[in-house]
PDB file of C-alpha atoms in Angstrom:
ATOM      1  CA  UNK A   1      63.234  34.303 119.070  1.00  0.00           C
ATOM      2  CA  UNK A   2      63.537  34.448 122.314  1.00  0.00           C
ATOM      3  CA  UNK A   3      63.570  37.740 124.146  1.00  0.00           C
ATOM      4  CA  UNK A   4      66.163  38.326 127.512  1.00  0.00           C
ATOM      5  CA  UNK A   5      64.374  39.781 130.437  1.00  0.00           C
ATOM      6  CA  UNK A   6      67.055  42.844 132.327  1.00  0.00           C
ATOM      7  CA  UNK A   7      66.692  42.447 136.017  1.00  0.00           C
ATOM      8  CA  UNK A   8      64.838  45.274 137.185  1.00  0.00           C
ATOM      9  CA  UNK A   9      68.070  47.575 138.018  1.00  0.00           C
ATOM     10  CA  UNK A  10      68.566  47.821 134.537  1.00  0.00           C
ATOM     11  CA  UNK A  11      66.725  49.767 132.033  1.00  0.00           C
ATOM     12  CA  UNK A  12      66.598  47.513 128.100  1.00  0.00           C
ATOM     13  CA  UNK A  13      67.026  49.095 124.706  1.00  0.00           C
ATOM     14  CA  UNK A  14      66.660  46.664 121.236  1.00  0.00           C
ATOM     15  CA  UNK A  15      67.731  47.123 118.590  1.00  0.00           C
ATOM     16  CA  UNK A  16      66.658  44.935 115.051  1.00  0.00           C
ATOM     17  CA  UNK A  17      67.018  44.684 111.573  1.00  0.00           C
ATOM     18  CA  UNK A  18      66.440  42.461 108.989  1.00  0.00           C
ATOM     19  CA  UNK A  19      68.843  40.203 107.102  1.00  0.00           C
ATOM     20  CA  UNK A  20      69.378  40.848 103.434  1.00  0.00           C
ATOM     21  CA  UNK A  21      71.889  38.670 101.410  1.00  0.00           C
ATOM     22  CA  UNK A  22      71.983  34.694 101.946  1.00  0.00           C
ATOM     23  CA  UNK A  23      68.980  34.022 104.169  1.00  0.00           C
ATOM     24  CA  UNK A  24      66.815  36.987 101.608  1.00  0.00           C
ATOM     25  CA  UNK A  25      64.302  34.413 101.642  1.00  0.00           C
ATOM     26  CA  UNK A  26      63.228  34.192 104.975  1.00  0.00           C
ATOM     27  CA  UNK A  27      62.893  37.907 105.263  1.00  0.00           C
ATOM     28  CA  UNK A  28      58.894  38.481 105.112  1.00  0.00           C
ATOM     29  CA  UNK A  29      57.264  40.675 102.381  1.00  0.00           C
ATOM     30  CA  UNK A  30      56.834  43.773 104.681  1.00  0.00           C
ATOM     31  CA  UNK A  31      60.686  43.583 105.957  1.00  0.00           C
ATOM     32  CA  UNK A  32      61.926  43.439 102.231  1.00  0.00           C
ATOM     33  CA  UNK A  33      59.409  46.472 101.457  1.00  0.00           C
ATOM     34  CA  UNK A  34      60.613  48.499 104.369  1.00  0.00           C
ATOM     35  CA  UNK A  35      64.860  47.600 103.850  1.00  0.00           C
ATOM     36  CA  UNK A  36      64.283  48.996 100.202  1.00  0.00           C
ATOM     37  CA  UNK A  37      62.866  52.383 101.671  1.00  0.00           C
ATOM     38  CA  UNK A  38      65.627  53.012 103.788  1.00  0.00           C
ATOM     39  CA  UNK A  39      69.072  53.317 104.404  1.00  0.00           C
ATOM     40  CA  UNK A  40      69.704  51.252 108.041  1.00  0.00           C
ATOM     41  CA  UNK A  41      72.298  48.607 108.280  1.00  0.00           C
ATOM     42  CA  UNK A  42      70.706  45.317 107.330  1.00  0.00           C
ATOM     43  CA  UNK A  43      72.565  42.225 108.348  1.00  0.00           C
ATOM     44  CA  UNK A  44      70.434  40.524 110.721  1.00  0.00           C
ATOM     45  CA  UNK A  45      71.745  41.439 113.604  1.00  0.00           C
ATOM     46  CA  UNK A  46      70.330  41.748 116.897  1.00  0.00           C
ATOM     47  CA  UNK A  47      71.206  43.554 120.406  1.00  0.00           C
ATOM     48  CA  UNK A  48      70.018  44.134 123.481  1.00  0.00           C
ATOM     49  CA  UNK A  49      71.930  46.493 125.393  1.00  0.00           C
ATOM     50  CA  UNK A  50      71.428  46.912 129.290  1.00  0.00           C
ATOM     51  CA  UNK A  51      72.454  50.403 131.225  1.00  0.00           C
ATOM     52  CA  UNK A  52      72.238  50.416 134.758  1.00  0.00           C
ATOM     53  CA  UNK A  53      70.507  53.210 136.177  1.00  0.00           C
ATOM     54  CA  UNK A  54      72.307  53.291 139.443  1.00  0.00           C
ATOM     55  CA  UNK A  55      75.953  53.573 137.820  1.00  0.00           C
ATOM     56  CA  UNK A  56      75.105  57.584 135.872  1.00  0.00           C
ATOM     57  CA  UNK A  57      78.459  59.252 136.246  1.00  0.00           C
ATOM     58  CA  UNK A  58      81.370  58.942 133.598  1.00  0.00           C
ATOM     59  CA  UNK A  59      83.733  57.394 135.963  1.00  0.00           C
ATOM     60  CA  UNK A  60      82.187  54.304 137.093  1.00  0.00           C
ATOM     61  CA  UNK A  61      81.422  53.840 133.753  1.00  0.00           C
ATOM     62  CA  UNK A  62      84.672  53.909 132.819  1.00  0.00           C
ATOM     63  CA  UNK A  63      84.804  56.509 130.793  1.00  0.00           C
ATOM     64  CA  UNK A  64      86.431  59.412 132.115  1.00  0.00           C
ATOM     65  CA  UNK A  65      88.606  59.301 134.980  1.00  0.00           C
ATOM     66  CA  UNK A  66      89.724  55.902 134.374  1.00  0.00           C
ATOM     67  CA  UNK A  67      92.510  57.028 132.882  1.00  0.00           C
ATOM     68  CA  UNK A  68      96.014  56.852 134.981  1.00  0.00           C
ATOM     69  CA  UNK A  69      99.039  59.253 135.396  1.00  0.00           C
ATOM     70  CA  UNK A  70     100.863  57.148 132.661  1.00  0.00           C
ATOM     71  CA  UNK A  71      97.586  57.407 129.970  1.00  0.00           C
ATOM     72  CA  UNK A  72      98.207  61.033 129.538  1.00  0.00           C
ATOM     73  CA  UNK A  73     101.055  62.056 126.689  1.00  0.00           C
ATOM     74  CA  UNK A  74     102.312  64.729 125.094  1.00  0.00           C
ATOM     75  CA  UNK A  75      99.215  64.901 122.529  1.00  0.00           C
ATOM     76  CA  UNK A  76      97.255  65.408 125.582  1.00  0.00           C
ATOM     77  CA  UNK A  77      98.678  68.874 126.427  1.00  0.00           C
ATOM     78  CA  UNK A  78      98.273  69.621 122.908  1.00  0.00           C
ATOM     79  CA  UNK A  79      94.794  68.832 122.630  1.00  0.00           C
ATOM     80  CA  UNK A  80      93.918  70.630 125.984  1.00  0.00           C
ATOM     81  CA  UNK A  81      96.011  73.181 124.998  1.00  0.00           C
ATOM     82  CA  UNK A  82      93.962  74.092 121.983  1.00  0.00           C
ATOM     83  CA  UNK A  83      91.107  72.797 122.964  1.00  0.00           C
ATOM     84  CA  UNK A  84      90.693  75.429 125.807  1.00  0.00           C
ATOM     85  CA  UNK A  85      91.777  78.123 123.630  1.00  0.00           C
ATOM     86  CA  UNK A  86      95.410  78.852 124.853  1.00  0.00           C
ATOM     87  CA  UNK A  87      96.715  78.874 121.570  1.00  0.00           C
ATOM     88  CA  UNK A  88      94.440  81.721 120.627  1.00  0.00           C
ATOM     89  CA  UNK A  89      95.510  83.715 123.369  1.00  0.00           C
ATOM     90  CA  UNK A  90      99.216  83.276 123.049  1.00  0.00           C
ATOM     91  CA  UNK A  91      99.502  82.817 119.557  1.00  0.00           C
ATOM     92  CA  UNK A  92     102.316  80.076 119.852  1.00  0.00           C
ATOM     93  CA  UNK A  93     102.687  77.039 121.397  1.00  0.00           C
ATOM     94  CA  UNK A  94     106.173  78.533 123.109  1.00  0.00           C
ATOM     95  CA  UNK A  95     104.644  78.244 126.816  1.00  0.00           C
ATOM     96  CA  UNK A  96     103.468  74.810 126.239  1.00  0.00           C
ATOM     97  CA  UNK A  97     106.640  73.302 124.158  1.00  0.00           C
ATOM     98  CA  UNK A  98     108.675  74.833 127.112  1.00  0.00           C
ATOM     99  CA  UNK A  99     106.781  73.391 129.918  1.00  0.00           C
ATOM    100  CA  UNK A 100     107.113  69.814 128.018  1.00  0.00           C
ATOM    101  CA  UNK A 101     110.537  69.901 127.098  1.00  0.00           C
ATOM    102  CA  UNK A 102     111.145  71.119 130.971  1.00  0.00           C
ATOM    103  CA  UNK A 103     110.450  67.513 131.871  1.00  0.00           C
ATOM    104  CA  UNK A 104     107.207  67.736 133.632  1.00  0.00           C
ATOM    105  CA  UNK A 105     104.810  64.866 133.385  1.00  0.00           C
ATOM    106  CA  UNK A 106     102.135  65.738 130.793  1.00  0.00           C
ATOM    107  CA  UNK A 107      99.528  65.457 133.235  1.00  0.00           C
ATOM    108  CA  UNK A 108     100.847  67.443 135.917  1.00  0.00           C
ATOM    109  CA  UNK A 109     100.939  70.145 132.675  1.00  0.00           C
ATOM    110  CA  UNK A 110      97.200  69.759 132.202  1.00  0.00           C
ATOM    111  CA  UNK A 111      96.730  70.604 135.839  1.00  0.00           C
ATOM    112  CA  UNK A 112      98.702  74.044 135.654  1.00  0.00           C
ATOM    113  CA  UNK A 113      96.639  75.216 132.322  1.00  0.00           C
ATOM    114  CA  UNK A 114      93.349  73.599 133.851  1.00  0.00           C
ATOM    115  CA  UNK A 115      93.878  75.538 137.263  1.00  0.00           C
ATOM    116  CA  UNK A 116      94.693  78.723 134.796  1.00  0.00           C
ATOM    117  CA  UNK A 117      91.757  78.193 132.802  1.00  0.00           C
ATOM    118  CA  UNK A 118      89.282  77.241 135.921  1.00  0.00           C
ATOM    119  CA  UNK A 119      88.302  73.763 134.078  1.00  0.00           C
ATOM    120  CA  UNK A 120      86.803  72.349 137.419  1.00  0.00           C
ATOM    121  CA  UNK A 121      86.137  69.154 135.733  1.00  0.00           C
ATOM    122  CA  UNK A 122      89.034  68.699 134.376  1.00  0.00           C
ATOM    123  CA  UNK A 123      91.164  69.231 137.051  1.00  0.00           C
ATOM    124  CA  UNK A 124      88.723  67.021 139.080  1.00  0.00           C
ATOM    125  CA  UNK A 125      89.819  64.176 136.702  1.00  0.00           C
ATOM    126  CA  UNK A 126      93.323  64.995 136.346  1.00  0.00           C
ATOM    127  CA  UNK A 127      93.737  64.318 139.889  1.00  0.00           C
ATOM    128  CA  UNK A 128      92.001  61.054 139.977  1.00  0.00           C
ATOM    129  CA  UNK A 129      94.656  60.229 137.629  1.00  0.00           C
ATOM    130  CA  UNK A 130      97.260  61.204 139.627  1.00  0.00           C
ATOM    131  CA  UNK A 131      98.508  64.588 138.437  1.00  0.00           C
ATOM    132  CA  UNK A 132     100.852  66.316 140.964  1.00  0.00           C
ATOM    133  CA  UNK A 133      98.906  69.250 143.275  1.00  0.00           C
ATOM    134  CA  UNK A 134     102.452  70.455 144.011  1.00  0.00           C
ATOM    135  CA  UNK A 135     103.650  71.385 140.191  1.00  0.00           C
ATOM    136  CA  UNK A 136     104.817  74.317 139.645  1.00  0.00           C
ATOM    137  CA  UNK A 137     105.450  76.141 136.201  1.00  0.00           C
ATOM    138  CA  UNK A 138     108.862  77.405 134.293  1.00  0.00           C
ATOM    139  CA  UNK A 139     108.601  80.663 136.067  1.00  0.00           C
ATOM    140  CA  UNK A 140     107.848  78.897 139.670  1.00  0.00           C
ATOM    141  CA  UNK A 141     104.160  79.294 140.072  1.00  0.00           C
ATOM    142  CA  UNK A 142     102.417  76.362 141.561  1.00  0.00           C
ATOM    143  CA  UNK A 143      98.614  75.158 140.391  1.00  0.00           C
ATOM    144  CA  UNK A 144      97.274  77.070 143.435  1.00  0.00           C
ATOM    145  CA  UNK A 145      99.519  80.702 142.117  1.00  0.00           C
ATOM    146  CA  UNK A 146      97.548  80.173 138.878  1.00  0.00           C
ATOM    147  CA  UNK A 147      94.390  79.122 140.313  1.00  0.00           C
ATOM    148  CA  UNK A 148      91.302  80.905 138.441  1.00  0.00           C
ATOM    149  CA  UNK A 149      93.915  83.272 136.358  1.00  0.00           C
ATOM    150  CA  UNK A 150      92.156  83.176 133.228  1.00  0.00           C
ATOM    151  CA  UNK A 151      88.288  82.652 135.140  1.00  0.00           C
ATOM    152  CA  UNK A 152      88.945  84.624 138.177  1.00  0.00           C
ATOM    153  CA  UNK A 153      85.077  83.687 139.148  1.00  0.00           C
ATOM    154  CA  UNK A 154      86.321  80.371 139.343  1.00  0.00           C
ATOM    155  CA  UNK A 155      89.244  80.670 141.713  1.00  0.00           C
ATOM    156  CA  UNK A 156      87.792  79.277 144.979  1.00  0.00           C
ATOM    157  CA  UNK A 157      86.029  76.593 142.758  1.00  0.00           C
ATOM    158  CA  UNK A 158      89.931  75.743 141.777  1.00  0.00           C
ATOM    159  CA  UNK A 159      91.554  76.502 145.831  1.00  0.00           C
ATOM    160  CA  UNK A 160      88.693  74.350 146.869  1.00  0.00           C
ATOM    161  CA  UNK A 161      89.814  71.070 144.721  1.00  0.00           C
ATOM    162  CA  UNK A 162      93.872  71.632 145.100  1.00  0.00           C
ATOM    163  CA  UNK A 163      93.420  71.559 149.110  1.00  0.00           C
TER     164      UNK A 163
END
């Protein structure tokens, strides 16, 4: 076996396990005694995986925030919808069904419930995809009108990020 060396940037976890089906017999004694006492995967695989330290945050990882305008549907607004609790509030989905059928991108629709809500990191990454600062809702209130509605301790937090 030979064992990869990360360059010193880059922090190492293995991972093992032992082979059991065709190659059984060249498993040792203590490897066959310790796969029949538990329940891991066994195929005989083996990884290294490398993280590097100096790349923490979500985006450069390409998590979050790598998403574009286009990446964001209609299941989007749904899921943010209920996700921040909107639907629990209203009791319909009337607002939200109204706001899509309107036409508006479903990102720029995240931004006006995200600026209602105060989501700060959402709206950070909403933008970074491309969402519209400059959307306004069905009754002609822009992301900035509804800034911290919901959260009014989070207003300026919102003002701040739709400069």
């Amino acid at each position: 076996r030979r064992r990869l060396r990360a360059p010193e940037t880059m922090s190492a976890a293995s991972l093992t396990s032992t082979f059991i089906g065709a190659a059984h017999s060249r498993t040792t004694a203590a490897s066959r005694a310790f796969a029949k006492h538990t329940n891991y995967a066994r195929n005989g695989a083996r990884c290294t995986a490398f993280f590097n330290r100096f790349r923490q945050d979500s985006t450069s990882a390409g998590i979050v925030g790598s998403q574009g305008r286009d990446d964001f549907d209609v299941d989007d607004v749904e899921h943010y919808f209920n996700y921040m609790g909107c639907l629990a509030v209203e009791g319909t989905y009337d607002r939200m069904n109204a706001l899509i059928e309107s036409g508006k991108h479903p990102v720029d629709i995240i931004l006006l419930f995200a600026s209602a809500e105060g989501d700060t990191p959402k709206i950070e990454e909403i933008l970074a995809a491309g969402a519209d600062k400059n959307v306004e809702d069905l009754d002609g209130n822009s992301a900035r009108d509804l800034a911290g509605k919901a959260n009014p301790a989070k207003r300026d937090a919102v003002l701040e990020l739709l400069k």
